[in-house]
Every structure is written in structure tokens, then in C-alpha cells.
PDB file of C-alpha atoms in Angstrom:
ATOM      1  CA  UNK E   1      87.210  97.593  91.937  1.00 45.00           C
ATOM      2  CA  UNK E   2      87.559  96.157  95.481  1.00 45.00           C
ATOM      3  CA  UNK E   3      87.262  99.177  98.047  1.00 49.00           C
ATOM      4  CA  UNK E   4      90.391  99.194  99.396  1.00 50.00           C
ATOM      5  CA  UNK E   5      92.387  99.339  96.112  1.00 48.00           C
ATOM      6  CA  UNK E   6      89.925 102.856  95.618  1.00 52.00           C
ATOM      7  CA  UNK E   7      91.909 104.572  98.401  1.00 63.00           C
ATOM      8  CA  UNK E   8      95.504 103.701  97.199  1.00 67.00           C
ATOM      9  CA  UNK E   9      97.407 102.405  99.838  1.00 78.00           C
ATOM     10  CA  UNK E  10      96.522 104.637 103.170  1.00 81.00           C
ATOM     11  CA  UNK E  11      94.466 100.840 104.048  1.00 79.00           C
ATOM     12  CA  UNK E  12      98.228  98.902 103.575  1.00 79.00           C
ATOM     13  CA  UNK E  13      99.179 101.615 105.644  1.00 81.00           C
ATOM     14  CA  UNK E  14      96.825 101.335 108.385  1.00 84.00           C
ATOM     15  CA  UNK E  15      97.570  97.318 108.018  1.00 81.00           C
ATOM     16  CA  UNK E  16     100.576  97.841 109.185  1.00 78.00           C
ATOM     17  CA  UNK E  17     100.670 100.138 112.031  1.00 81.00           C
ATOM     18  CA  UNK E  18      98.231  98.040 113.680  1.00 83.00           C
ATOM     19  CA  UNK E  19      99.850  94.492 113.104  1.00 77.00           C
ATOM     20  CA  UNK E  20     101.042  92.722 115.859  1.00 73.00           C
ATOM     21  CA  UNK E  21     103.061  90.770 113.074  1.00 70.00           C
ATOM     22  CA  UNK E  22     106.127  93.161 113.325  1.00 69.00           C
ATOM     23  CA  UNK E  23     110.107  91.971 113.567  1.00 67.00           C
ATOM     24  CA  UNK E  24     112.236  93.396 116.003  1.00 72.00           C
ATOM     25  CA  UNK E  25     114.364  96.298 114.586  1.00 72.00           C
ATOM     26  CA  UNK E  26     117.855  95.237 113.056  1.00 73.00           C
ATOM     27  CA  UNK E  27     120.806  96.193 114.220  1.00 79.00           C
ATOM     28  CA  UNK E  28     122.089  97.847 111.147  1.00 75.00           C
ATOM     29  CA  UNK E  29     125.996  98.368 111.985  1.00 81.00           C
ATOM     30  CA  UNK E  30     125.918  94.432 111.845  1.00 86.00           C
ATOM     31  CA  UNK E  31     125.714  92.692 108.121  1.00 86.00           C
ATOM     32  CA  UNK E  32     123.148  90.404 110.121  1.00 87.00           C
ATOM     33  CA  UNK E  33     121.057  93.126 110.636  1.00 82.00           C
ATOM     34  CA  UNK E  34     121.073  94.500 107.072  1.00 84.00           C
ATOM     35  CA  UNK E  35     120.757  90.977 105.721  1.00 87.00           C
ATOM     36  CA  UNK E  36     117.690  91.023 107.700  1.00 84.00           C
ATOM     37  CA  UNK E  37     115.849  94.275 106.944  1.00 78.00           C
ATOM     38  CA  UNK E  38     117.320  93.422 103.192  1.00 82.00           C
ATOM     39  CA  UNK E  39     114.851  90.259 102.689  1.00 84.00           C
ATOM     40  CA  UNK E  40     112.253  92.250 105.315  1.00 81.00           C
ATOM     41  CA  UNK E  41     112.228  94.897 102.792  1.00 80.00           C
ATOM     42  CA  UNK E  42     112.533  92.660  99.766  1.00 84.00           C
ATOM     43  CA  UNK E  43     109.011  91.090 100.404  1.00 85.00           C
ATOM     44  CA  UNK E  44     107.278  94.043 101.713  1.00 83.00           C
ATOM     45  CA  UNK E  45     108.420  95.961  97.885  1.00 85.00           C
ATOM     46  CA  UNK E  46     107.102  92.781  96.263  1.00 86.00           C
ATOM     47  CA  UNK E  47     103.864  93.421  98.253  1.00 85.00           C
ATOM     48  CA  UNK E  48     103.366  96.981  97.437  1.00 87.00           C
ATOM     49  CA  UNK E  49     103.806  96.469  93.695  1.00 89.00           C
ATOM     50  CA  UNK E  50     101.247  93.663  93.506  1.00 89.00           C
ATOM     51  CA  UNK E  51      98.666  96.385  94.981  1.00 88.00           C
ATOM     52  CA  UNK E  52     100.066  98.629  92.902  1.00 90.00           C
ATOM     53  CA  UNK E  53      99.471  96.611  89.746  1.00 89.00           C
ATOM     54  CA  UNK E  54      96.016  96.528  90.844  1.00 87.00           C
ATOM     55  CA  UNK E  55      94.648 100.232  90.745  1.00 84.00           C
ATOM     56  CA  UNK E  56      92.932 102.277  88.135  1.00 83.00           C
ATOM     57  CA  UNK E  57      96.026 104.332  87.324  1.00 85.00           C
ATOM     58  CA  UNK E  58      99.111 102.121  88.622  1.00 90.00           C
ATOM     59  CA  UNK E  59     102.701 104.103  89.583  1.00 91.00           C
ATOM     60  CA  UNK E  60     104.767 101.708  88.561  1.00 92.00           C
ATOM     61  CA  UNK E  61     104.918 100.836  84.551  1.00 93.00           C
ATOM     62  CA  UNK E  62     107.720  98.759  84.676  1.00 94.00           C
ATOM     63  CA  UNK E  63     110.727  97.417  87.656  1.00 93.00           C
ATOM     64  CA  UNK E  64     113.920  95.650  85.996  1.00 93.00           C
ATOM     65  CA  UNK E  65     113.851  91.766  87.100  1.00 87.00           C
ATOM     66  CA  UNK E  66     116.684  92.282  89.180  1.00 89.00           C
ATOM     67  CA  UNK E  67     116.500  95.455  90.720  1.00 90.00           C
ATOM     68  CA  UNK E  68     115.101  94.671  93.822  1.00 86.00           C
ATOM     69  CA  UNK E  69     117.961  92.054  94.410  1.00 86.00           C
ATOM     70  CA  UNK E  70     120.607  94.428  93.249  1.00 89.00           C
ATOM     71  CA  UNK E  71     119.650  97.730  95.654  1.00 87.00           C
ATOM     72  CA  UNK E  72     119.420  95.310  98.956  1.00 85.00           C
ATOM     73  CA  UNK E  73     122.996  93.559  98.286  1.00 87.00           C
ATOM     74  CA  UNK E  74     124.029  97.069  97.735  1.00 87.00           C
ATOM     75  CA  UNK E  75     122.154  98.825 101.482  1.00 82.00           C
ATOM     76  CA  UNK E  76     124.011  95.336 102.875  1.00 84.00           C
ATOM     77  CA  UNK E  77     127.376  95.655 101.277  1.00 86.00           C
ATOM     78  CA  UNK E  78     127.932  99.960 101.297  1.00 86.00           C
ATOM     79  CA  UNK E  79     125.423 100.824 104.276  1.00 81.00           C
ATOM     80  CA  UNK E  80     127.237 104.321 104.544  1.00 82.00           C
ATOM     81  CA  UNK E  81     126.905 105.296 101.673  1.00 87.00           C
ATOM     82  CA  UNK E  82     123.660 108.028  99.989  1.00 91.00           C
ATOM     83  CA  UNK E  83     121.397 106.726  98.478  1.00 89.00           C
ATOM     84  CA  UNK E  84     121.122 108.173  95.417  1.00 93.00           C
ATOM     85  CA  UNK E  85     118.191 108.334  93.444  1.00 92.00           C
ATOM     86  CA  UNK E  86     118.405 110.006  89.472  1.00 94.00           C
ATOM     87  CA  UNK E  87     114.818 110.942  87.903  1.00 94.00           C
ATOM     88  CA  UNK E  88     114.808 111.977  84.173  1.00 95.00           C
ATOM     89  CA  UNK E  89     111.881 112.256  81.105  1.00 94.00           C
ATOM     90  CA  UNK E  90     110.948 113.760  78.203  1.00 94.00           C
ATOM     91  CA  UNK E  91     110.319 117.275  79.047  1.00 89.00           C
ATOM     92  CA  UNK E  92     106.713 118.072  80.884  1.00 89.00           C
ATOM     93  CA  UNK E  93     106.507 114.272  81.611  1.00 92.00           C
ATOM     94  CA  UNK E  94     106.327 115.632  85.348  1.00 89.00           C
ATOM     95  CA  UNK E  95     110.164 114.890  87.082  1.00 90.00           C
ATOM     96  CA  UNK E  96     109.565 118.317  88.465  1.00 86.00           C
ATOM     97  CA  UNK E  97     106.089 117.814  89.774  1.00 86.00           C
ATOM     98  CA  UNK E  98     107.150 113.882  91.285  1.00 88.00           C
ATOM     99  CA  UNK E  99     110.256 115.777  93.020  1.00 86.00           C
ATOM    100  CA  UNK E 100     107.912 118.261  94.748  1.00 84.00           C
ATOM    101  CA  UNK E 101     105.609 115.387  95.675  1.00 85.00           C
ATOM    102  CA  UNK E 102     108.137 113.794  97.390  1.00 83.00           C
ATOM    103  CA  UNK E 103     109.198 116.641  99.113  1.00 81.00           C
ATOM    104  CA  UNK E 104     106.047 117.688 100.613  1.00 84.00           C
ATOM    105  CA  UNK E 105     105.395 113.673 102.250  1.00 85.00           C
ATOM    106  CA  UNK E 106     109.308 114.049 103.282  1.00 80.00           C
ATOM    107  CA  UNK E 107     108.677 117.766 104.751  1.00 79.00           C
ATOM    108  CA  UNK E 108     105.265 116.283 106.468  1.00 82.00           C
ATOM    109  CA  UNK E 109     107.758 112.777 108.029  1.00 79.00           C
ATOM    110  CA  UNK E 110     110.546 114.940 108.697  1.00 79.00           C
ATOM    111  CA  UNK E 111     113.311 112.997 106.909  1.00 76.00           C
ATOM    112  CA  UNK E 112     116.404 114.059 105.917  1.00 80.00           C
ATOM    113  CA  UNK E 113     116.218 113.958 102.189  1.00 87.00           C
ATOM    114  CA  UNK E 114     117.465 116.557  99.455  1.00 92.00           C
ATOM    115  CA  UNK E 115     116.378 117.194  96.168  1.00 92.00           C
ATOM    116  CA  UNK E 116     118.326 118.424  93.176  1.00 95.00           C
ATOM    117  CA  UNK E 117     117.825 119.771  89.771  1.00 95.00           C
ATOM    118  CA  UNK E 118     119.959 119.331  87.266  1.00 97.00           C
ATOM    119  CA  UNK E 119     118.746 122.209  85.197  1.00 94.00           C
ATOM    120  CA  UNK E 120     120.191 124.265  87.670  1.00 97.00           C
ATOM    121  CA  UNK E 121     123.651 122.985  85.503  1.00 98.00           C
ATOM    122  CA  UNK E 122     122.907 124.225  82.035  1.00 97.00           C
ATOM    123  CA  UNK E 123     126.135 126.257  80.502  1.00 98.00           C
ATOM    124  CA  UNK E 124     126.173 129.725  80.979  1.00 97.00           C
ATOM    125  CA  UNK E 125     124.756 130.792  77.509  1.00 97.00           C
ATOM    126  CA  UNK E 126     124.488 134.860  78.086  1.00 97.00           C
ATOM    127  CA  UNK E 127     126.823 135.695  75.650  1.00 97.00           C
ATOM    128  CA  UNK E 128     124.765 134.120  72.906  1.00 96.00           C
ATOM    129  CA  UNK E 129     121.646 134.827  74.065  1.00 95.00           C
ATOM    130  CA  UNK E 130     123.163 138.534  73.810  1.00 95.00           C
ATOM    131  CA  UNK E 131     125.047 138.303  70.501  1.00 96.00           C
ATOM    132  CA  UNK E 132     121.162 137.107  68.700  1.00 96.00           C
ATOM    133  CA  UNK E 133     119.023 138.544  70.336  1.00 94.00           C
ATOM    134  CA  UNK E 134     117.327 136.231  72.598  1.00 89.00           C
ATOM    135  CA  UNK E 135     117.092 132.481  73.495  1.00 86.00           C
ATOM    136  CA  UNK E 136     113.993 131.505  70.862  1.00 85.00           C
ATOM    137  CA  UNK E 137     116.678 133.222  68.186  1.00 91.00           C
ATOM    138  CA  UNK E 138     119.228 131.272  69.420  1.00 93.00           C
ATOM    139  CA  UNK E 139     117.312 128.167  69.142  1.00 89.00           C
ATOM    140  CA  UNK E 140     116.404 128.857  65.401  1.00 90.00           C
ATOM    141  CA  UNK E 141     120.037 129.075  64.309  1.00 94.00           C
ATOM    142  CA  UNK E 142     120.472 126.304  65.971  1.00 93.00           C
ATOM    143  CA  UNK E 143     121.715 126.028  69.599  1.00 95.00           C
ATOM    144  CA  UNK E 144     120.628 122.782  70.936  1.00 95.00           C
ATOM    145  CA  UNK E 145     119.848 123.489  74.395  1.00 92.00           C
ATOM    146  CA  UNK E 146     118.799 119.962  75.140  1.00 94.00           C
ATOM    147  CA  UNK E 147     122.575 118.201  74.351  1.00 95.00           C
ATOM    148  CA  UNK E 148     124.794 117.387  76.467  1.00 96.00           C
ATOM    149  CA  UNK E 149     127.257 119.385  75.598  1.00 96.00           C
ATOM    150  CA  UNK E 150     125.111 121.687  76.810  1.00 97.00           C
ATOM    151  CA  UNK E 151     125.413 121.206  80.457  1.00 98.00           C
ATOM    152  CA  UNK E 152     128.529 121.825  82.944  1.00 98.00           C
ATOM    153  CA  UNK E 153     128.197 117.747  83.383  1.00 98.00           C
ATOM    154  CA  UNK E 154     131.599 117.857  84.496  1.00 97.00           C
ATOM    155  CA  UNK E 155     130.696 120.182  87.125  1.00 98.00           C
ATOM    156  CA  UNK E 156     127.465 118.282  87.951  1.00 98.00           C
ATOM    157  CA  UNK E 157     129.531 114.736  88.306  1.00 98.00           C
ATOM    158  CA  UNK E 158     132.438 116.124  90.777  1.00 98.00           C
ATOM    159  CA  UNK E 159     129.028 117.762  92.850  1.00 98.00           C
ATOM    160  CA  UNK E 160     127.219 114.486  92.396  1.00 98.00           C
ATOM    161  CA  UNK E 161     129.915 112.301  93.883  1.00 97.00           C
ATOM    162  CA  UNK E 162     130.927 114.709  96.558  1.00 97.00           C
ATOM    163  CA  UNK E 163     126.954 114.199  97.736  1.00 97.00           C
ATOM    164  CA  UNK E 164     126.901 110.622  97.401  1.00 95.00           C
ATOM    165  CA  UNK E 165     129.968 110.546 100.010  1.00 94.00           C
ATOM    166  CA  UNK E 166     128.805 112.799 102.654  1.00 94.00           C
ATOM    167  CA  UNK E 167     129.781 116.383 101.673  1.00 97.00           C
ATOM    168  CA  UNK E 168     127.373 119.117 101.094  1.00 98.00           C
ATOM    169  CA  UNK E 169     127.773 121.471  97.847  1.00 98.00           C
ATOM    170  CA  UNK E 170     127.185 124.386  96.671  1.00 98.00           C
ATOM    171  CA  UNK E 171     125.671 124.234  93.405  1.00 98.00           C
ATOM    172  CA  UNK E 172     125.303 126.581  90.191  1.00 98.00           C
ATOM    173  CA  UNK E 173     121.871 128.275  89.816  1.00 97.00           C
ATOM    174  CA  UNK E 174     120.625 128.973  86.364  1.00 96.00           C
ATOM    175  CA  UNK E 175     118.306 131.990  85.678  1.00 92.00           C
ATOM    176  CA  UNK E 176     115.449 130.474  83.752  1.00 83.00           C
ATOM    177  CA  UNK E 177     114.250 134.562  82.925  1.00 82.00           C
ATOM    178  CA  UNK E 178     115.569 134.675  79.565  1.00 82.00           C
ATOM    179  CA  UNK E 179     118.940 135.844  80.135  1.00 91.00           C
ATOM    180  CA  UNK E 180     120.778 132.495  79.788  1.00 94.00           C
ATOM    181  CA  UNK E 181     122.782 133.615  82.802  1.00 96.00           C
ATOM    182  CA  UNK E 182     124.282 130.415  85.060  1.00 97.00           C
ATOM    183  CA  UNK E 183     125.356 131.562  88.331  1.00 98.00           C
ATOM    184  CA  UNK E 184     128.019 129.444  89.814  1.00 97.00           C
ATOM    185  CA  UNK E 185     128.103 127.895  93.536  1.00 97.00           C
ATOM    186  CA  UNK E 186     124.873 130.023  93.724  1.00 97.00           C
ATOM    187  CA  UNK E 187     122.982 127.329  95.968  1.00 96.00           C
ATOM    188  CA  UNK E 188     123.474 125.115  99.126  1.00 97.00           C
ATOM    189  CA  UNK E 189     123.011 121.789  98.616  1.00 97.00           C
ATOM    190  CA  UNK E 190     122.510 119.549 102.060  1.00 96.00           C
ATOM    191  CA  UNK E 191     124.024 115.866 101.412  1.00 96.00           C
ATOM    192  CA  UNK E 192     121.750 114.082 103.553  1.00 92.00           C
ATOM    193  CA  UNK E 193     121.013 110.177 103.840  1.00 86.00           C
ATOM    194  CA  UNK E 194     118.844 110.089 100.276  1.00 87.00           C
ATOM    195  CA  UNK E 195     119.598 112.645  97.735  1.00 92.00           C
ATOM    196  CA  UNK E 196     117.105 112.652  94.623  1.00 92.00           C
ATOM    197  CA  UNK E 197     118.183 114.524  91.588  1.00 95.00           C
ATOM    198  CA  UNK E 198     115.797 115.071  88.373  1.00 95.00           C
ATOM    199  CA  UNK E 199     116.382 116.691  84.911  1.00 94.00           C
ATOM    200  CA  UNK E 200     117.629 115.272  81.793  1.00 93.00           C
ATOM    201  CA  UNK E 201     120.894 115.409  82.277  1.00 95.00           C
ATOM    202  CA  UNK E 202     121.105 112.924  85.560  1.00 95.00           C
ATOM    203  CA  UNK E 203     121.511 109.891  82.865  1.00 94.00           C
ATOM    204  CA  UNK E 204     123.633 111.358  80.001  1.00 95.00           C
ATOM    205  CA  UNK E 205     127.193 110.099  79.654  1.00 92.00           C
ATOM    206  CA  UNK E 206     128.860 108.424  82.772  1.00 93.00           C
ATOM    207  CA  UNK E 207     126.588 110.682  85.292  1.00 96.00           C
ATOM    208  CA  UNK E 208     123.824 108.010  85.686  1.00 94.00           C
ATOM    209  CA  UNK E 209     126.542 105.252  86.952  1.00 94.00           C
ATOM    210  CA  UNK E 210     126.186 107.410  90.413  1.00 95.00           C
ATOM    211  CA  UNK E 211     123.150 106.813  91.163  1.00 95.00           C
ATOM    212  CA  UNK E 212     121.192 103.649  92.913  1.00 93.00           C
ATOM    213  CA  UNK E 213     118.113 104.070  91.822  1.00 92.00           C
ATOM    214  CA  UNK E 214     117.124 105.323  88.180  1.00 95.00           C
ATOM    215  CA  UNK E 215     113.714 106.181  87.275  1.00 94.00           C
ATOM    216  CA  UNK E 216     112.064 107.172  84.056  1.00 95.00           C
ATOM    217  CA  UNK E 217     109.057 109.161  84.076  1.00 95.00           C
ATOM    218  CA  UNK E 218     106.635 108.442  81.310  1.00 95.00           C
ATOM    219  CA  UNK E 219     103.635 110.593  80.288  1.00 94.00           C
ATOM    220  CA  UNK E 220     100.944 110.420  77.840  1.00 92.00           C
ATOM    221  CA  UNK E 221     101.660 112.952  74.953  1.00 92.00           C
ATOM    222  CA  UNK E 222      99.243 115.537  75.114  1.00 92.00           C
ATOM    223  CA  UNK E 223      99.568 116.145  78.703  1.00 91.00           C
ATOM    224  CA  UNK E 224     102.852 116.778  78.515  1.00 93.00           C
ATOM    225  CA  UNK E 225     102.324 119.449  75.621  1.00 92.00           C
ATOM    226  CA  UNK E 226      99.671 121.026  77.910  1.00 90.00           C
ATOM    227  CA  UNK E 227     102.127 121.244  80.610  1.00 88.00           C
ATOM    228  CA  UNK E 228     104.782 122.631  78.564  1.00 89.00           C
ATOM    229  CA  UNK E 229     102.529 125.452  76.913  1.00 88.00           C
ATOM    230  CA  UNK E 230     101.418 126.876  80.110  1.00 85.00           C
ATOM    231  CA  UNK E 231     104.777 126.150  81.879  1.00 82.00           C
ATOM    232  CA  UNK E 232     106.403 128.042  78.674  1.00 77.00           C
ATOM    233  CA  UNK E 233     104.628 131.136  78.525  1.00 70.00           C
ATOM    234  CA  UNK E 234     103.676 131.844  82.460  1.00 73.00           C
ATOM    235  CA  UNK E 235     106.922 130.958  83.537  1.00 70.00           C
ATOM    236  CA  UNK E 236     109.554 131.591  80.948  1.00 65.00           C
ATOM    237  CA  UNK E 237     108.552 134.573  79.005  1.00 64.00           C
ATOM    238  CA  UNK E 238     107.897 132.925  75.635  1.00 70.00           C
ATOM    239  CA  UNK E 239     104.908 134.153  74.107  1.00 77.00           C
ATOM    240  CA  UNK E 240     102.699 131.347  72.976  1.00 80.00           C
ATOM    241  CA  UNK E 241     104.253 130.982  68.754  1.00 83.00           C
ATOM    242  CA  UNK E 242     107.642 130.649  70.266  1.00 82.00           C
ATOM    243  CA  UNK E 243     106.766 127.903  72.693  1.00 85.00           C
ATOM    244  CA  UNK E 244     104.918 125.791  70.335  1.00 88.00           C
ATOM    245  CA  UNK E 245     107.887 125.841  68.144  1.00 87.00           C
ATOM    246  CA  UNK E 246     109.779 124.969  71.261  1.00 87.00           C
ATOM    247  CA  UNK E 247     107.615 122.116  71.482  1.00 92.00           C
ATOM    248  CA  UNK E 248     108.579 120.871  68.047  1.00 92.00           C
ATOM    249  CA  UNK E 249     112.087 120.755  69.064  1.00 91.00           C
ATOM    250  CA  UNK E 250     112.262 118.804  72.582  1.00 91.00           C
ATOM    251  CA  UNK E 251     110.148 116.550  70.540  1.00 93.00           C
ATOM    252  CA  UNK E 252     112.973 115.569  68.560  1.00 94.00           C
ATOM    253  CA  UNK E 253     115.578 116.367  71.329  1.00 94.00           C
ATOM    254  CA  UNK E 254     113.678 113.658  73.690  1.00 94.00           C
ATOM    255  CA  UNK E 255     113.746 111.151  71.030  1.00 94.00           C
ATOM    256  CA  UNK E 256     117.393 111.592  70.217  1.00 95.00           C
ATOM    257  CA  UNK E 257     118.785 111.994  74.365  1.00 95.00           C
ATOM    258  CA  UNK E 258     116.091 111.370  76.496  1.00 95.00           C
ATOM    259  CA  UNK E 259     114.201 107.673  75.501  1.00 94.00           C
ATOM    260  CA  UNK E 260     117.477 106.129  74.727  1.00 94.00           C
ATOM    261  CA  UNK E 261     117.841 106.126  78.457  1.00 93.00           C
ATOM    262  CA  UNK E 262     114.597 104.123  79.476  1.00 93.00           C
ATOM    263  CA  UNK E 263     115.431 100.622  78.457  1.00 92.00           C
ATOM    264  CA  UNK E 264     118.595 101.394  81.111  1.00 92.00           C
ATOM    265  CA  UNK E 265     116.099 102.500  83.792  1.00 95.00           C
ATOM    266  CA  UNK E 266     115.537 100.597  87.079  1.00 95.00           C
ATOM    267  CA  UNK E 267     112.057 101.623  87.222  1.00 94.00           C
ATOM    268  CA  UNK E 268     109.682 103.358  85.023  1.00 95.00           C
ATOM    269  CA  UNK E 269     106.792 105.572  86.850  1.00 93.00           C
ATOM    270  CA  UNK E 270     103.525 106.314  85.024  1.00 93.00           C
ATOM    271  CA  UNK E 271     103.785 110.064  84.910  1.00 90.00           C
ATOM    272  CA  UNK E 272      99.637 110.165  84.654  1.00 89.00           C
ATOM    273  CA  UNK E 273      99.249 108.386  88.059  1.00 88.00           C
ATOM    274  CA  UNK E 274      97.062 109.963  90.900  1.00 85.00           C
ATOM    275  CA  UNK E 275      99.620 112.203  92.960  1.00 83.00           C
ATOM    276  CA  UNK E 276      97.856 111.240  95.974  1.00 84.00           C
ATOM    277  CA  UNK E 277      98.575 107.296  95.617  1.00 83.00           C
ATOM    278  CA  UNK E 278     101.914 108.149  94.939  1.00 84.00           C
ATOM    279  CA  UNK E 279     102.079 110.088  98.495  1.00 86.00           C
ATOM    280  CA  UNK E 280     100.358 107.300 100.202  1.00 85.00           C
ATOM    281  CA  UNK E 281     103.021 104.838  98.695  1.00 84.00           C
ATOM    282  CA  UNK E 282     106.143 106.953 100.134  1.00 84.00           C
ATOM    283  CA  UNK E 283     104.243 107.199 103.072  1.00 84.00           C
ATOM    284  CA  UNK E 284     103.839 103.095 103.133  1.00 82.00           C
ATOM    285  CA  UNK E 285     107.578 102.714 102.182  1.00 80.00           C
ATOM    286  CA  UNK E 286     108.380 105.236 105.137  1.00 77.00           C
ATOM    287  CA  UNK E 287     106.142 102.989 107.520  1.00 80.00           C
ATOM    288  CA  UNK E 288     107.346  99.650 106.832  1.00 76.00           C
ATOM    289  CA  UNK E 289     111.189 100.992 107.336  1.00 71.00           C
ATOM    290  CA  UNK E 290     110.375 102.545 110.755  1.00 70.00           C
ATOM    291  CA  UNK E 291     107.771 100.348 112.252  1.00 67.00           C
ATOM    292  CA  UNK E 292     109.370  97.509 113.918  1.00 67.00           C
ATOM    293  CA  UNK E 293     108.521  95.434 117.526  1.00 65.00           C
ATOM    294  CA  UNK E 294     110.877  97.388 120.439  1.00 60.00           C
ATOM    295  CA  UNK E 295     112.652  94.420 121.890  1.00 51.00           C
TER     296      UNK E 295
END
């Protein structure tokens, strides 16, 4: 492979802070001005997914044909507006791990972004988990802690919307310790100009039609079990039996709730993609929307 594809895209980023090839920056409280950094943008995406296309372990698995289109007419049209991105998967297939990603190149640029996660929104099930026992017992006579049902998705929506328009939240915070204990408007939640929000529940029922951008993240099977398993017993205090049979069910929870939802995705991201390209391609998509010619 061709050197510069090797090292991701820190070259395309190099490329272009030192072009002299740059367009003077839009005014973006004219329509002109978004039109402009709309098709600027537009051919500078189409760019970064050919190179994309073209590593050992590409990022992007799939865009929809018209997605590209449809998010410019929509930074032209509702300029004001958050952008708002939803990230869901399978369980393990890494939503979590992307999400922190991001944060660390957003932390290290010093935008204003905030990131959500929806399993913060679970119901409050510490009655039940009291009544048998513990959650793996409630599980076996069976709770099904993936559905929809249970998550305060009404709660989730109202805080959802109130982000997309400007307002800051506070959000529930839910004890992953066993207890089943959700603590409500635990958490303050900054609405700041792009809000990304991961977990399974950001695409079930009418909660996905908020969002701009929705991405799938897709993982090679025995990663994600690996992940689980240690995630499962370090983190959540089930001993190893309890989360293999955990495993068994989010296996057939992610097939009934969770891939129904990646035909409707905008993009799907390989989940077993180098973390470090993925950096370097926010970093690139950070670059070519602040690097214009000062008139």
C-alpha cells in the first residue's frame, strides 16, 4: 500500500494546511455563504471517503446515496439549529469507545461538542431487582432489559429536543452497580453546537427522527463478545457464568431491536477500524471547516 494511505489521513491533513488553494471564509448568516461552504464541504467529504476506501481497515462501511446532499440542504436551510448526531450497535460493537474517541480529538481542538448516553435513561428497575434477588435473576424470569419499553424514551425525547434547540438539561443517571437504581435529573447536560448521543435506544420508536446524522456501528462477532466478557465482570459485578448467559441474550435482543435499525442508518462505521485513523479523520474534518484564505 502507497505510503501515505499507511498513516491514515495526518498527510490529507498536512495537504491542507499548507495549500495555497484555500477559499475565502463564508459568511454564514447569508444563504450565499452556506450555499458555499455546503458544495465546499460536499467535495472535500467525497474526498475523504475515497482515501478512506483505500486503507487496510476503512471507517466507513457504508454512506446512504443521498446523505451527503440531504445534511448540506439541511446546515443551508436550519443553520441554527444542533447538529445532532445519534450512534447505536449491537452491544460491545464499540458506540462507547467511538464516543470517547471523539471526545478526546474534541477536548485536544477545543470545540464545543457534548456527548450523551442513552443508557443513562434505562427505567428505574430497583424494585425488581429487590423483589428477585438481583438483576441476572431478573433476567432469567424474564425482564428484557434491552426493549424499549424499557427505557424512560419519553423522558429521553422531551431532553433530546430541548438540546437540539439550544437548552441545556439535566439528565437521569443510571447506577450500572447492580442496584437497578435510575437517578433522575442526576446530570448536566451542556447543549452546545454538535451534540452526539450513543446507546441503543437513540433509534427506537420516533427518537431517531431527531437526529441529523445516524450512524451504525458494526463489529466483527468475537470482538464484541471479548469486549462484553471483560466489560461484564470488571465493571458490572457479574461473575463470569452470568455474563456469558448475558451474552446469549443481547444476542437475540440485537437481532430483534438493534439491526432492524441499520438499513435506516446514514452511515455505517466499521467498529474494527484503527482508532487512530478515525482521530486523524475528525481531525481532517475539523481542518477543512476552519481553514479558509482571510480576505
Amino acid at each position: 500500500m502507497n505510503e501515505d494511505y499507511k498513516n491514515g489521513f495526518a498527510h490529507l491533513i498536512e495537504k491542507e494546511l499548507n495549500s495555497e488553494d484555500k477559499i475565502l471564509k463564508p459568511d454564514f448568516n447569508q444563504k450565499s455563504g452556506r450555499e458555499l461552504l455546503a458544495f465546499y464541504l460536499q467535495s472535500k467529504f467525497k474526498q475523504l471517503l475515497s482515501h478512506d476506501a483505500r486503507l487496510d481497515q476503512p471507517i466507513f462501511t457504508d454512506i446512504k446515496y443521498d446523505f451527503i446532499q440531504r445534511f448540506s440542504k439541511r446546515l443551508i436551510q436550519n443553520p441554527d439549529k444542533r447538529i445532532m448526531i445519534g450512534i447505536t450497535g449491537e452491544s460491545a460493537s464499540g458506540k462507547s469507545t467511538i464516543c470517547n474517541k471523539i471526545k478526546d480529538v474534541i477536548n485536544d481542538l477545543e470545540l464545543p461538542v457534548t456527548i450523551l448516553s442513552t443508557d443513562n435513561y434505562f427505567n428505574d428497575i430497583s424494585d425488581l431487582i429487590a423483589k428477585f434477588g438481583s438483576f441476572d435473576t431478573l433476567r432469567d424470569n424474564g425482564y428484557d432489559v434491552d426493549s424499549p419499553n424499557s427505557f424512560q424514551l419519553d423522558v429521553l425525547k422531551e431532553d433530546l429536543q430541548n438540546l437540539s434547540e439550544g437548552t441545556d438539561i439535566y439528565s437521569p443517571e443510571y447506577l450500572v452497580n447492580g442496584t437497578g437504581i435510575s437517578v433522575p435529573k442526576a446530570r448536566l447536560v451542556k447543549s452546545n453546537k454538535v451534540v452526539v448521543v450513543e446507546g441503543m435506544a437513540s433509534m427506537y420508536n420516533d427518537i431517531k427522527n431527531i437526529f441529523d446524522i445516524k450512524v451504525y456501528v458494526e463489529t466483527d462477532m468475537d470482538i464484541r463478545k471479548e469486549r462484553f466478557l471483560k466489560r461484564a465482570y470488571t465493571e458490572r459485578n457479574q461473575d463470569l457464568e452470568n455474563a456469558k448467559k448475558h451474552w446469549q441474550y443481547i444476542l437475540v435482543a440485537g437481532e430483534k431491536y438493534i439491526k432492524p435499525f441499520k438499513s435506516e442508518a446514514d452511515i455505517i462505521i466499521n467498529g474494527n477500524a484503527d482508532l487512530n485513523y478515525f482521530s486523524q479523520m475528525l481531525e481532517y474534518i475539523h481542518t477543512i471547516t476552519n481553514n479558509y484564505e482571510n480576505s
